[in-house]
């Protein structure tokens, strides 16, 4: 705790500034590291660095930013926290259900401690893993968290590092694992990371500017910075896994890709901790190389998000065909994403105007390595007004969508409030301290949706505090009959999923589908179970390949079995035993 270190390979002098004054740091070697031993630096001491007698800067590896991103760093002792989860060994992703939430909007108070009070709801729902949107320190009081500035510090308004540890400890006590969303593809406005060294490179570009330097000169230290950060969340905060944001923007031409190196280090840590650790990639490349084992030439990550499945289900129950949805909508597309993972698996994409993706080897790749979802923070928040699917689909169709997700072969993921059909919007919100960054965020949103049919005027200002406040969940909705009805449906589906091994069978080549495009029905065959869906508003009689013997769950009481025919009212879903 008495030693402070910083990597600043281009600096001629480095000083640390504490309450009693400035102290010169010594260059410890030729690799750009500087260090100093100070008796006064103990637990909870504020400090700043000065490079070449310049402006004071927070520590790139700061563990606390109690006054925000522009304030001094504060030392923090990880060993001081008293954990109660010594027997915790984690939860395997296979067979689990993930629940994504934003700490600031999940509850009225928007803190880790307030989230703890809602854990009984999640346990009663039946989920296994809580996925937290980013909690690394970002500008202002509230935001989605995808503009991190201090990657090692926990956002103070949420409750700081001890608050996060209390939440993780409480989750483990409730039998819930915790995934943490991390952002390694860029940093947010106000970051001073570039002042310390070559953390960025112009050799590659991203939507945010120069890429993180993963493959150019001095990139060894940059990679170590990110990997050490990942390991710290897993080791020091007892987090059970990481969701890696937009990994396609991690530009890396090295023979061993950054993601593969990270997977190796996490696997080693899992062995040391004797605990299950998970890595999930967000990728739009439709490339299962992400999750293929290293010995098979892959990166060795645990799983990846599957947007094609989302798009297919979303369009099937809403009928929306604009933008990225233009190629989805048919029952055939839905059937393909239920059996082959990606719709675009090397096929032509009219939206991208090129071929996209590659096929998944369904005979070898387990289905649980792909997350399937009806909603998530991106798919709602990246709509012009952040309207949830409950705003555009009937309750009956919401039940159909939930049924498709929770009986699909993939790992299901819910977004907070989805389980009761929350109709509060989930809008993009920021609280940038820098006025230019705030204007850019607002103007960027309006420009992004300038061609939207609803017009740019309807796009909420992300800098307006009301945009944030309006995105908070309204838990009082659970007292309303329509919301209780949907919550009961979700609980029933999750209970059924738990009770039947067919639903968590990872073999994609054991999933087959019959469908009728004109009548808009499909039947998914999974072992002895038949998942029957009517997407049309009319009653249909759906043929089965064998006689049905019982209805395990149904969204409508009028669903009936007559030997090998199922009468399905409009917009209905059922699981049939054969």
Coordinates of C-alpha atoms in Angstrom, one line a residue:
X1 CA 0.0 0.0 0.0
X2 CA 3.0 2.3 0.5
X3 CA 4.2 1.9 -3.1
X4 CA 2.7 3.9 -5.9
X5 CA 3.5 2.9 -9.5
X6 CA 2.6 4.2 -13.0
X7 CA 3.5 3.4 -16.5
X8 CA 4.6 6.5 -18.4
X9 CA 7.2 5.5 -21.0
X10 CA 7.5 8.9 -22.7
X11 CA 7.7 11.0 -19.6
X12 CA 11.0 12.6 -18.5
X13 CA 9.9 13.2 -14.9
X14 CA 7.0 11.9 -12.9
X15 CA 5.8 13.3 -9.6
X16 CA 3.1 12.1 -7.2
X17 CA 1.1 14.8 -5.3
X18 CA -0.3 14.0 -1.9
X19 CA -1.6 16.2 0.9
X20 CA 1.8 17.1 2.2
X21 CA 3.2 18.0 -1.2
X22 CA 4.9 16.6 -4.3
X23 CA 7.4 13.8 -4.5
X24 CA 9.6 12.8 -7.4
X25 CA 9.1 9.2 -8.6
X26 CA 12.0 7.0 -9.8
X27 CA 12.2 5.3 -13.1
X28 CA 12.3 1.7 -12.0
X29 CA 13.5 0.2 -15.3
X30 CA 13.8 0.8 -19.1
X31 CA 10.2 -0.3 -19.6
X32 CA 8.6 3.0 -18.7
X33 CA 7.5 2.2 -15.1
X34 CA 7.9 4.8 -12.3
X35 CA 7.5 4.1 -8.6
X36 CA 7.9 5.6 -5.2
X37 CA 7.6 4.3 -1.6
X38 CA 5.9 6.7 0.8
X39 CA 5.1 5.9 4.4
X40 CA 2.3 8.4 4.3
X41 CA 0.5 6.5 1.6
X42 CA -1.8 4.1 3.4
X43 CA -5.5 3.2 3.1
X44 CA -7.7 6.0 1.7
X45 CA -5.1 8.6 0.8
X46 CA -5.8 10.9 -2.1
X47 CA -3.1 11.4 -4.7
X48 CA -2.4 12.7 -8.3
X49 CA 0.4 12.3 -10.8
X50 CA 2.2 15.0 -12.7
X51 CA 4.1 14.2 -15.9
X52 CA 6.9 16.6 -16.8
X53 CA 5.6 19.1 -14.3
X54 CA 2.2 19.3 -16.1
X55 CA -1.3 19.3 -14.9
X56 CA -2.4 16.9 -12.2
X57 CA -3.8 13.6 -13.5
X58 CA -5.6 10.7 -11.8
X59 CA -4.0 7.3 -11.8
X60 CA -4.8 5.1 -14.8
X61 CA -5.2 2.2 -12.4
X62 CA -7.0 4.2 -9.8
X63 CA -9.1 2.0 -7.5
X64 CA -11.3 4.9 -6.3
X65 CA -12.4 8.2 -7.7
X66 CA -14.5 9.6 -4.8
X67 CA -14.9 13.0 -6.3
X68 CA -15.5 11.8 -9.9
X69 CA -13.3 11.5 -12.9
X70 CA -11.8 14.9 -12.6
X71 CA -10.8 14.5 -9.0
X72 CA -7.8 12.9 -7.3
X73 CA -7.4 9.1 -7.0
X74 CA -7.7 7.4 -3.7
X75 CA -5.9 4.4 -2.4
X76 CA -8.1 1.4 -1.5
X77 CA -7.3 -1.9 0.3
X78 CA -9.1 -4.8 -1.3
X79 CA -8.2 -7.1 1.7
X80 CA -10.2 -4.9 4.1
X81 CA -13.5 -6.2 2.9
X82 CA -15.0 -9.2 4.7
X83 CA -16.5 -11.7 2.3
X84 CA -19.0 -14.4 3.3
X85 CA -18.8 -16.4 0.0
X86 CA -15.8 -18.5 0.8
X87 CA -17.6 -21.7 -0.3
X88 CA -18.9 -20.1 -3.6
X89 CA -17.8 -22.0 -6.7
X90 CA -19.7 -20.2 -9.4
X91 CA -22.5 -21.2 -11.8
X92 CA -22.0 -22.8 -15.2
X93 CA -23.4 -20.9 -18.1
X94 CA -24.9 -24.1 -19.5
X95 CA -28.4 -24.5 -18.2
X96 CA -28.5 -20.9 -16.7
X97 CA -30.7 -17.9 -17.3
X98 CA -29.1 -14.5 -17.4
X99 CA -30.8 -11.2 -16.2
X100 CA -29.3 -8.0 -17.5
X101 CA -29.7 -4.8 -15.4
X102 CA -28.5 -1.3 -15.0
X103 CA -27.7 -0.4 -11.4
X104 CA -28.8 3.2 -11.7
X105 CA -32.2 2.5 -13.3
X106 CA -33.0 -0.9 -11.7
X107 CA -34.3 0.8 -8.5
X108 CA -35.5 4.2 -7.4
X109 CA -32.3 4.8 -5.4
X110 CA -30.0 3.5 -8.2
X111 CA -27.4 2.0 -5.9
X112 CA -25.8 -1.4 -5.3
X113 CA -27.5 -1.6 -1.9
X114 CA -30.9 -0.9 -3.4
X115 CA -30.3 -3.6 -5.9
X116 CA -29.6 -6.1 -3.1
X117 CA -33.1 -5.5 -1.8
X118 CA -34.6 -6.7 -5.1
X119 CA -32.6 -10.0 -5.2
X120 CA -35.6 -12.0 -3.7
X121 CA -37.6 -11.0 -6.8
X122 CA -34.8 -12.4 -9.1
X123 CA -34.7 -15.6 -7.1
X124 CA -38.4 -16.0 -7.2
X125 CA -38.3 -15.4 -11.0
X126 CA -35.8 -18.3 -11.3
X127 CA -32.8 -16.6 -13.0
X128 CA -29.3 -17.8 -12.2
X129 CA -26.9 -15.0 -13.3
X130 CA -27.2 -11.3 -12.9
X131 CA -25.4 -9.3 -15.6
X132 CA -24.5 -5.7 -14.5
X133 CA -24.1 -3.1 -17.2
X134 CA -20.7 -1.3 -16.8
X135 CA -19.9 0.1 -13.4
X136 CA -16.4 1.5 -14.1
X137 CA -16.2 5.3 -13.3
X138 CA -17.7 7.4 -16.1
X139 CA -18.5 11.1 -16.5
X140 CA -21.2 12.7 -14.3
X141 CA -23.8 11.0 -12.1
X142 CA -25.7 8.8 -14.5
X143 CA -25.2 7.1 -17.8
X144 CA -25.2 3.8 -19.5
X145 CA -21.6 3.3 -18.5
X146 CA -20.2 2.6 -21.9
X147 CA -18.0 5.7 -21.8
X148 CA -15.6 4.6 -19.0
X149 CA -12.9 7.0 -17.9
X150 CA -11.3 5.2 -14.9
X151 CA -11.4 1.5 -15.8
X152 CA -10.3 0.2 -12.4
X153 CA -12.5 2.4 -10.2
X154 CA -16.2 1.7 -9.4
X155 CA -18.7 4.5 -10.1
X156 CA -19.1 6.3 -6.8
X157 CA -22.8 7.2 -7.1
X158 CA -23.6 3.5 -7.2
X159 CA -21.8 2.9 -4.0
X160 CA -18.1 2.6 -4.9
X161 CA -16.0 -0.5 -4.5
X162 CA -17.4 -1.7 -1.2
X163 CA -20.9 -1.3 -2.6
X164 CA -20.2 -3.5 -5.5
X165 CA -18.6 -6.1 -3.2
X166 CA -21.7 -6.1 -1.0
X167 CA -23.9 -6.7 -4.0
X168 CA -21.7 -9.6 -5.3
X169 CA -21.6 -11.1 -1.8
X170 CA -25.3 -10.9 -1.5
X171 CA -25.9 -12.4 -4.9
X172 CA -23.7 -15.3 -4.0
X173 CA -25.5 -15.8 -0.7
X174 CA -28.7 -16.0 -2.8
X175 CA -27.2 -18.5 -5.2
X176 CA -26.9 -16.0 -8.0
X177 CA -23.7 -15.5 -10.1
X178 CA -22.7 -12.1 -11.3
X179 CA -21.4 -11.0 -14.7
X180 CA -19.9 -7.6 -15.2
X181 CA -20.1 -5.7 -18.5
X182 CA -16.6 -4.2 -19.3
X183 CA -15.6 -1.8 -22.1
X184 CA -12.1 -2.3 -23.6
X185 CA -12.6 -0.9 -27.1
X186 CA -12.5 2.9 -26.1
X187 CA -12.6 5.3 -23.2
X188 CA -15.0 8.1 -22.6
X189 CA -14.7 11.9 -22.7
X190 CA -12.5 13.2 -19.9
X191 CA -10.0 10.4 -20.0
X192 CA -6.4 11.3 -19.6
X193 CA -5.1 7.8 -20.5
X194 CA -3.4 9.0 -23.6
X195 CA -1.2 11.4 -21.6
X196 CA 0.5 8.5 -19.9
X197 CA 1.6 6.5 -22.9
X198 CA 0.7 4.9 -26.3
X199 CA -2.6 3.4 -25.2
X200 CA -4.1 4.3 -28.6
X201 CA -2.9 3.9 -32.2
X202 CA -3.8 5.6 -35.5
X203 CA -3.0 2.3 -37.2
X204 CA -6.6 1.4 -36.7
X205 CA -9.8 3.4 -36.4
X206 CA -13.0 2.9 -34.5
X207 CA -16.3 4.9 -34.3
X208 CA -14.8 6.6 -31.3
X209 CA -11.5 7.5 -33.0
X210 CA -8.0 5.9 -32.8
X211 CA -8.2 2.3 -31.6
X212 CA -6.8 0.9 -28.4
X213 CA -3.2 -0.1 -29.1
X214 CA -3.3 -3.9 -29.0
X215 CA -0.7 -4.7 -31.8
X216 CA 1.6 -1.7 -32.3
X217 CA 4.8 -0.6 -30.5
X218 CA 4.5 -0.8 -26.6
X219 CA 1.2 -2.7 -27.0
X220 CA 2.5 -5.4 -24.5
X221 CA 1.8 -3.0 -21.6
X222 CA -1.5 -1.9 -23.0
X223 CA -2.7 -5.5 -23.3
X224 CA -1.4 -6.2 -19.7
X225 CA -3.3 -3.1 -18.5
X226 CA -6.6 -4.5 -19.8
X227 CA -6.0 -8.1 -18.9
X228 CA -5.0 -7.1 -15.4
X229 CA -8.1 -5.1 -15.1
X230 CA -10.3 -8.0 -16.2
X231 CA -8.5 -10.3 -13.7
X232 CA -9.0 -7.8 -10.9
X233 CA -12.8 -7.7 -11.4
X234 CA -12.8 -11.5 -11.2
X235 CA -10.4 -11.9 -8.4
X236 CA -10.8 -8.8 -6.2
X237 CA -14.5 -8.3 -6.6
X238 CA -15.4 -12.0 -6.8
X239 CA -17.3 -11.4 -10.1
X240 CA -18.1 -14.6 -11.9
X241 CA -17.6 -13.5 -15.4
X242 CA -17.3 -10.6 -17.9
X243 CA -19.4 -9.5 -20.8
X244 CA -17.0 -7.9 -23.3
X245 CA -18.5 -4.9 -25.1
X246 CA -18.3 -4.7 -29.0
X247 CA -15.3 -7.0 -29.4
X248 CA -15.2 -6.4 -33.1
X249 CA -13.7 -3.0 -32.3
X250 CA -10.7 -4.6 -30.6
X251 CA -8.4 -4.2 -33.6
X252 CA -5.6 -6.7 -33.3
X253 CA -3.4 -8.2 -36.0
X254 CA -1.2 -10.2 -33.7
X255 CA -0.9 -13.9 -34.2
X256 CA -2.5 -14.4 -30.8
X257 CA -5.5 -12.2 -30.6
X258 CA -6.2 -10.2 -27.5
X259 CA -9.4 -12.2 -26.8
X260 CA -7.5 -15.5 -26.9
X261 CA -4.8 -14.1 -24.6
X262 CA -7.5 -12.9 -22.2
X263 CA -9.3 -16.3 -22.3
X264 CA -6.0 -18.1 -21.4
X265 CA -5.4 -15.8 -18.4
X266 CA -9.0 -16.1 -17.2
X267 CA -8.8 -19.9 -17.5
X268 CA -5.6 -19.9 -15.4
X269 CA -7.2 -17.7 -12.8
X270 CA -10.3 -20.0 -12.7
X271 CA -8.0 -22.9 -11.9
X272 CA -6.2 -20.9 -9.1
X273 CA -9.5 -19.8 -7.6
X274 CA -11.2 -23.1 -8.2
X275 CA -14.2 -21.2 -9.4
X276 CA -16.3 -21.2 -12.6
X277 CA -15.4 -18.0 -14.6
X278 CA -17.2 -16.9 -17.8
X279 CA -16.3 -14.7 -20.7
X280 CA -19.1 -13.6 -23.1
X281 CA -18.5 -11.5 -26.2
X282 CA -20.8 -9.0 -27.8
X283 CA -20.0 -9.4 -31.5
X284 CA -22.0 -8.6 -34.6
X285 CA -19.6 -10.5 -36.9
X286 CA -21.7 -13.8 -36.7
X287 CA -18.5 -15.8 -36.3
X288 CA -18.4 -18.7 -33.9
X289 CA -14.6 -18.6 -33.9
X290 CA -15.2 -16.5 -30.8
X291 CA -16.5 -19.4 -28.8
X292 CA -14.6 -22.3 -30.5
X293 CA -12.0 -24.0 -28.2
X294 CA -8.4 -22.8 -28.6
X295 CA -7.4 -26.3 -29.7
X296 CA -9.9 -26.0 -32.6
X297 CA -8.5 -22.7 -33.7
X298 CA -10.9 -20.5 -31.8
X299 CA -10.5 -17.8 -29.1
X300 CA -11.9 -20.0 -26.3
X301 CA -14.5 -17.6 -25.0
X302 CA -17.5 -19.1 -23.2
X303 CA -20.3 -17.6 -25.2
X304 CA -21.4 -14.7 -27.5
X305 CA -24.6 -12.7 -28.0
X306 CA -26.8 -13.6 -31.0
X307 CA -28.5 -10.6 -32.5
X308 CA -29.9 -12.6 -35.4
X309 CA -32.1 -14.6 -33.0
X310 CA -33.4 -11.4 -31.4
X311 CA -34.2 -9.9 -34.8
X312 CA -36.0 -12.9 -36.0
X313 CA -38.2 -13.2 -32.9
X314 CA -38.7 -9.4 -32.7
X315 CA -39.9 -9.1 -36.3
X316 CA -42.0 -12.2 -36.0
X317 CA -44.1 -10.7 -33.2
X318 CA -44.0 -7.0 -34.0
X319 CA -44.0 -7.0 -37.8
X320 CA -41.4 -4.2 -37.9
X321 CA -39.3 -4.3 -41.0
X322 CA -37.3 -1.1 -41.0
X323 CA -33.5 -0.7 -40.9
X324 CA -31.6 -3.7 -39.6
X325 CA -34.9 -5.7 -39.5
X326 CA -35.5 -5.5 -43.2
X327 CA -34.3 -9.0 -43.9
X328 CA -36.2 -10.7 -41.1
X329 CA -39.9 -11.5 -40.7
X330 CA -40.5 -14.8 -42.3
X331 CA -41.2 -18.0 -40.4
X332 CA -38.4 -19.6 -42.4
X333 CA -35.9 -17.0 -41.0
X334 CA -37.1 -17.7 -37.5
X335 CA -36.8 -21.4 -38.0
X336 CA -33.2 -21.0 -39.3
X337 CA -32.1 -18.9 -36.3
X338 CA -33.6 -21.6 -34.0
X339 CA -31.6 -24.4 -35.5
X340 CA -28.6 -22.8 -37.3
X341 CA -27.8 -19.9 -34.8
X342 CA -27.3 -17.2 -37.3
X343 CA -29.5 -16.1 -40.2
X344 CA -26.6 -14.5 -41.9
X345 CA -24.0 -17.3 -41.9
X346 CA -22.2 -16.3 -45.0
X347 CA -25.3 -15.2 -46.9
X348 CA -26.0 -11.9 -48.6
X349 CA -27.1 -9.1 -46.3
X350 CA -29.1 -6.4 -48.0
X351 CA -28.8 -4.2 -45.0
X352 CA -25.0 -4.4 -45.2
X353 CA -24.9 -4.8 -48.9
X354 CA -22.4 -7.6 -48.7
X355 CA -22.2 -11.2 -47.5
X356 CA -22.0 -11.6 -43.8
X357 CA -21.1 -14.2 -41.2
X358 CA -20.0 -17.8 -41.4
X359 CA -21.8 -21.1 -40.8
X360 CA -21.9 -22.6 -37.3
X361 CA -20.9 -26.3 -37.1
X362 CA -24.1 -27.4 -35.3
X363 CA -22.8 -30.9 -34.9
X364 CA -20.0 -29.7 -32.7
X365 CA -20.9 -26.3 -31.3
X366 CA -23.1 -26.4 -28.2
X367 CA -26.1 -24.1 -28.3
X368 CA -25.5 -22.7 -24.8
X369 CA -22.5 -20.8 -26.2
X370 CA -25.0 -18.3 -27.8
X371 CA -27.2 -16.0 -25.8
X372 CA -30.8 -15.6 -27.0
X373 CA -32.9 -12.7 -25.9
X374 CA -36.2 -10.9 -26.6
X375 CA -34.8 -7.6 -25.3
X376 CA -31.5 -6.1 -24.1
X377 CA -30.2 -2.7 -23.4
X378 CA -29.0 -2.2 -26.9
X379 CA -32.1 -3.5 -28.8
X380 CA -34.3 -1.2 -26.7
X381 CA -32.1 1.8 -26.1
X382 CA -30.9 2.1 -29.7
X383 CA -34.5 2.7 -30.8
X384 CA -35.3 6.4 -31.3
X385 CA -37.5 6.7 -28.2
X386 CA -36.3 3.7 -26.3
X387 CA -39.7 2.0 -26.4
X388 CA -39.8 -1.6 -25.1
X389 CA -41.4 -4.4 -27.1
X390 CA -44.3 -4.2 -24.7
X391 CA -45.2 -0.9 -26.4
X392 CA -45.6 -2.4 -29.8
X393 CA -46.8 -6.0 -29.2
X394 CA -49.9 -7.4 -27.4
X395 CA -49.7 -9.3 -24.2
X396 CA -50.4 -12.5 -26.1
X397 CA -47.5 -11.9 -28.5
X398 CA -45.2 -11.0 -25.6
X399 CA -46.0 -14.4 -24.2
X400 CA -45.2 -16.0 -27.6
X401 CA -41.9 -14.1 -27.7
X402 CA -41.0 -15.2 -24.1
X403 CA -41.9 -18.7 -25.0
X404 CA -39.7 -18.8 -28.0
X405 CA -36.7 -17.4 -26.0
X406 CA -37.1 -19.6 -22.9
X407 CA -37.6 -22.9 -24.9
X408 CA -34.9 -22.1 -27.5
X409 CA -31.7 -24.2 -27.3
X410 CA -29.7 -21.0 -26.4
X411 CA -28.8 -19.4 -23.1
X412 CA -31.7 -17.1 -22.4
X413 CA -31.2 -13.5 -21.3
X414 CA -33.8 -11.2 -19.9
X415 CA -33.6 -7.4 -19.6
X416 CA -34.7 -5.8 -16.4
X417 CA -38.5 -5.4 -16.2
X418 CA -39.2 -7.6 -19.2
X419 CA -40.6 -10.3 -17.0
X420 CA -43.6 -8.2 -16.1
X421 CA -43.9 -6.3 -19.4
X422 CA -42.5 -3.0 -18.0
X423 CA -43.7 -0.1 -20.1
X424 CA -41.3 2.4 -18.8
X425 CA -38.9 3.3 -21.7
X426 CA -35.3 2.4 -21.7
X427 CA -33.7 5.5 -23.3
X428 CA -30.1 6.5 -24.0
X429 CA -29.0 8.9 -21.2
X430 CA -25.7 10.7 -20.4
X431 CA -24.5 13.2 -17.9
X432 CA -21.3 14.4 -19.6
X433 CA -19.4 17.1 -17.6
X434 CA -17.8 18.4 -20.7
X435 CA -20.4 20.6 -22.5
X436 CA -19.1 19.7 -26.0
X437 CA -19.4 16.0 -25.2
X438 CA -22.9 16.6 -24.0
X439 CA -23.9 18.5 -27.2
X440 CA -22.2 15.8 -29.3
X441 CA -24.3 13.1 -27.6
X442 CA -27.5 14.9 -28.1
X443 CA -26.8 15.9 -31.7
X444 CA -25.5 12.4 -32.5
X445 CA -28.8 10.8 -31.4
X446 CA -30.9 13.2 -33.5
X447 CA -28.7 12.7 -36.5
X448 CA -28.8 8.9 -36.1
X449 CA -32.6 8.9 -36.3
X450 CA -33.1 11.7 -38.7
X451 CA -34.5 9.3 -41.2
X452 CA -36.7 7.6 -38.7
X453 CA -40.4 7.7 -39.5
X454 CA -41.2 9.3 -36.2
X455 CA -38.9 12.2 -37.0
X456 CA -35.8 13.5 -35.1
X457 CA -37.9 15.8 -32.9
X458 CA -39.2 12.8 -30.9
X459 CA -35.7 11.7 -29.9
X460 CA -35.1 12.4 -26.2
X461 CA -32.1 14.5 -25.2
X462 CA -29.7 12.1 -23.5
X463 CA -28.3 15.0 -21.4
X464 CA -31.8 15.8 -20.0
X465 CA -32.1 14.3 -16.5
X466 CA -35.7 13.4 -17.2
X467 CA -34.5 11.0 -19.9
X468 CA -32.6 9.1 -17.1
X469 CA -35.4 9.4 -14.5
X470 CA -38.0 8.2 -17.0
X471 CA -35.9 5.1 -17.7
X472 CA -36.0 3.8 -14.2
X473 CA -38.2 0.8 -13.5
X474 CA -41.5 1.4 -11.9
X475 CA -41.9 -1.5 -9.5
X476 CA -45.4 -0.5 -8.6
X477 CA -46.5 -1.9 -11.9
X478 CA -46.2 -5.4 -10.3
X479 CA -49.5 -4.5 -8.5
X480 CA -51.4 -4.4 -11.8
X481 CA -53.2 -7.5 -13.1
X482 CA -51.8 -7.4 -16.7
X483 CA -48.2 -7.2 -15.4
X484 CA -48.8 -9.9 -12.8
X485 CA -50.2 -12.1 -15.5
X486 CA -47.0 -11.8 -17.7
X487 CA -44.8 -12.3 -14.6
X488 CA -46.6 -15.5 -13.9
X489 CA -46.1 -16.6 -17.5
X490 CA -42.3 -16.0 -17.3
X491 CA -42.1 -17.9 -14.0
X492 CA -44.0 -20.8 -15.4
X493 CA -41.8 -21.0 -18.5
X494 CA -38.6 -20.9 -16.4
X495 CA -40.0 -23.6 -14.0
X496 CA -40.8 -25.8 -17.0
X497 CA -37.3 -25.1 -18.5
X498 CA -35.8 -26.3 -15.3
X499 CA -37.9 -29.5 -15.2
X500 CA -37.2 -30.9 -18.6
X501 CA -33.7 -31.8 -19.8
X502 CA -34.8 -31.3 -23.5
X503 CA -34.7 -27.6 -23.0
X504 CA -31.0 -27.5 -21.9
X505 CA -29.8 -30.1 -24.3
X506 CA -27.0 -28.3 -26.1
X507 CA -27.1 -30.4 -29.3
X508 CA -28.3 -28.1 -32.1
X509 CA -28.4 -31.0 -34.5
X510 CA -31.2 -32.5 -32.3
X511 CA -33.4 -29.6 -32.9
X512 CA -35.8 -29.7 -35.9
X513 CA -38.7 -27.6 -37.1
X514 CA -41.8 -27.9 -39.1
X515 CA -43.5 -24.7 -40.3
X516 CA -46.1 -23.2 -42.6
X517 CA -45.2 -19.8 -44.0
X518 CA -48.7 -18.8 -45.1
X519 CA -50.4 -19.8 -42.0
X520 CA -47.6 -18.5 -39.8
X521 CA -47.2 -21.4 -37.5
X522 CA -44.2 -23.5 -36.5
X523 CA -43.5 -26.6 -34.4
X524 CA -40.0 -27.0 -32.8
X525 CA -39.2 -30.7 -32.0
X526 CA -37.0 -31.2 -29.0
X527 CA -37.0 -34.8 -27.8
X528 CA -40.5 -35.8 -26.7
X529 CA -41.5 -32.2 -26.6
X530 CA -43.2 -30.1 -29.3
X531 CA -43.1 -26.3 -29.0
X532 CA -46.1 -25.1 -31.0
X533 CA -46.4 -21.4 -32.0
X534 CA -49.2 -19.6 -33.9
X535 CA -48.0 -16.1 -35.0
X536 CA -51.1 -15.3 -36.9
X537 CA -54.3 -13.7 -35.5
X538 CA -56.4 -16.5 -36.8
X539 CA -57.1 -19.9 -35.3
X540 CA -55.1 -22.7 -36.9
X541 CA -55.0 -26.5 -36.6
X542 CA -51.3 -27.4 -36.5
X543 CA -50.3 -31.0 -37.4
X544 CA -47.8 -32.9 -35.3
X545 CA -45.5 -35.7 -36.4
X546 CA -46.9 -37.9 -33.6
X547 CA -49.8 -37.8 -31.2
X548 CA -49.8 -35.3 -28.3
X549 CA -50.4 -36.7 -24.9
X550 CA -50.6 -33.5 -22.7
X551 CA -50.2 -29.8 -22.6
X552 CA -47.3 -28.8 -20.3
X553 CA -47.8 -25.0 -20.6
X554 CA -50.1 -22.9 -22.8
X555 CA -50.6 -19.2 -23.3
X556 CA -54.3 -19.6 -24.0
X557 CA -56.9 -21.9 -22.3
X558 CA -58.5 -22.6 -25.7
X559 CA -55.5 -24.6 -27.0
X560 CA -56.6 -28.2 -27.5
X561 CA -55.0 -31.5 -28.5
X562 CA -56.8 -33.9 -30.8
X563 CA -54.5 -36.8 -31.4
X564 CA -51.8 -35.4 -33.8
X565 CA -53.5 -32.0 -34.3
X566 CA -53.3 -29.0 -32.1
X567 CA -55.9 -26.3 -32.2
X568 CA -54.1 -23.0 -31.7
X569 CA -56.0 -19.7 -31.2
X570 CA -54.5 -16.6 -32.7
X571 CA -51.2 -15.4 -31.2
X572 CA -50.6 -18.4 -29.0
X573 CA -47.9 -20.7 -27.7
X574 CA -47.8 -24.1 -26.1
X575 CA -45.5 -26.9 -25.1
X576 CA -46.9 -30.4 -25.9
X577 CA -45.8 -33.7 -24.5
X578 CA -45.8 -36.6 -27.0

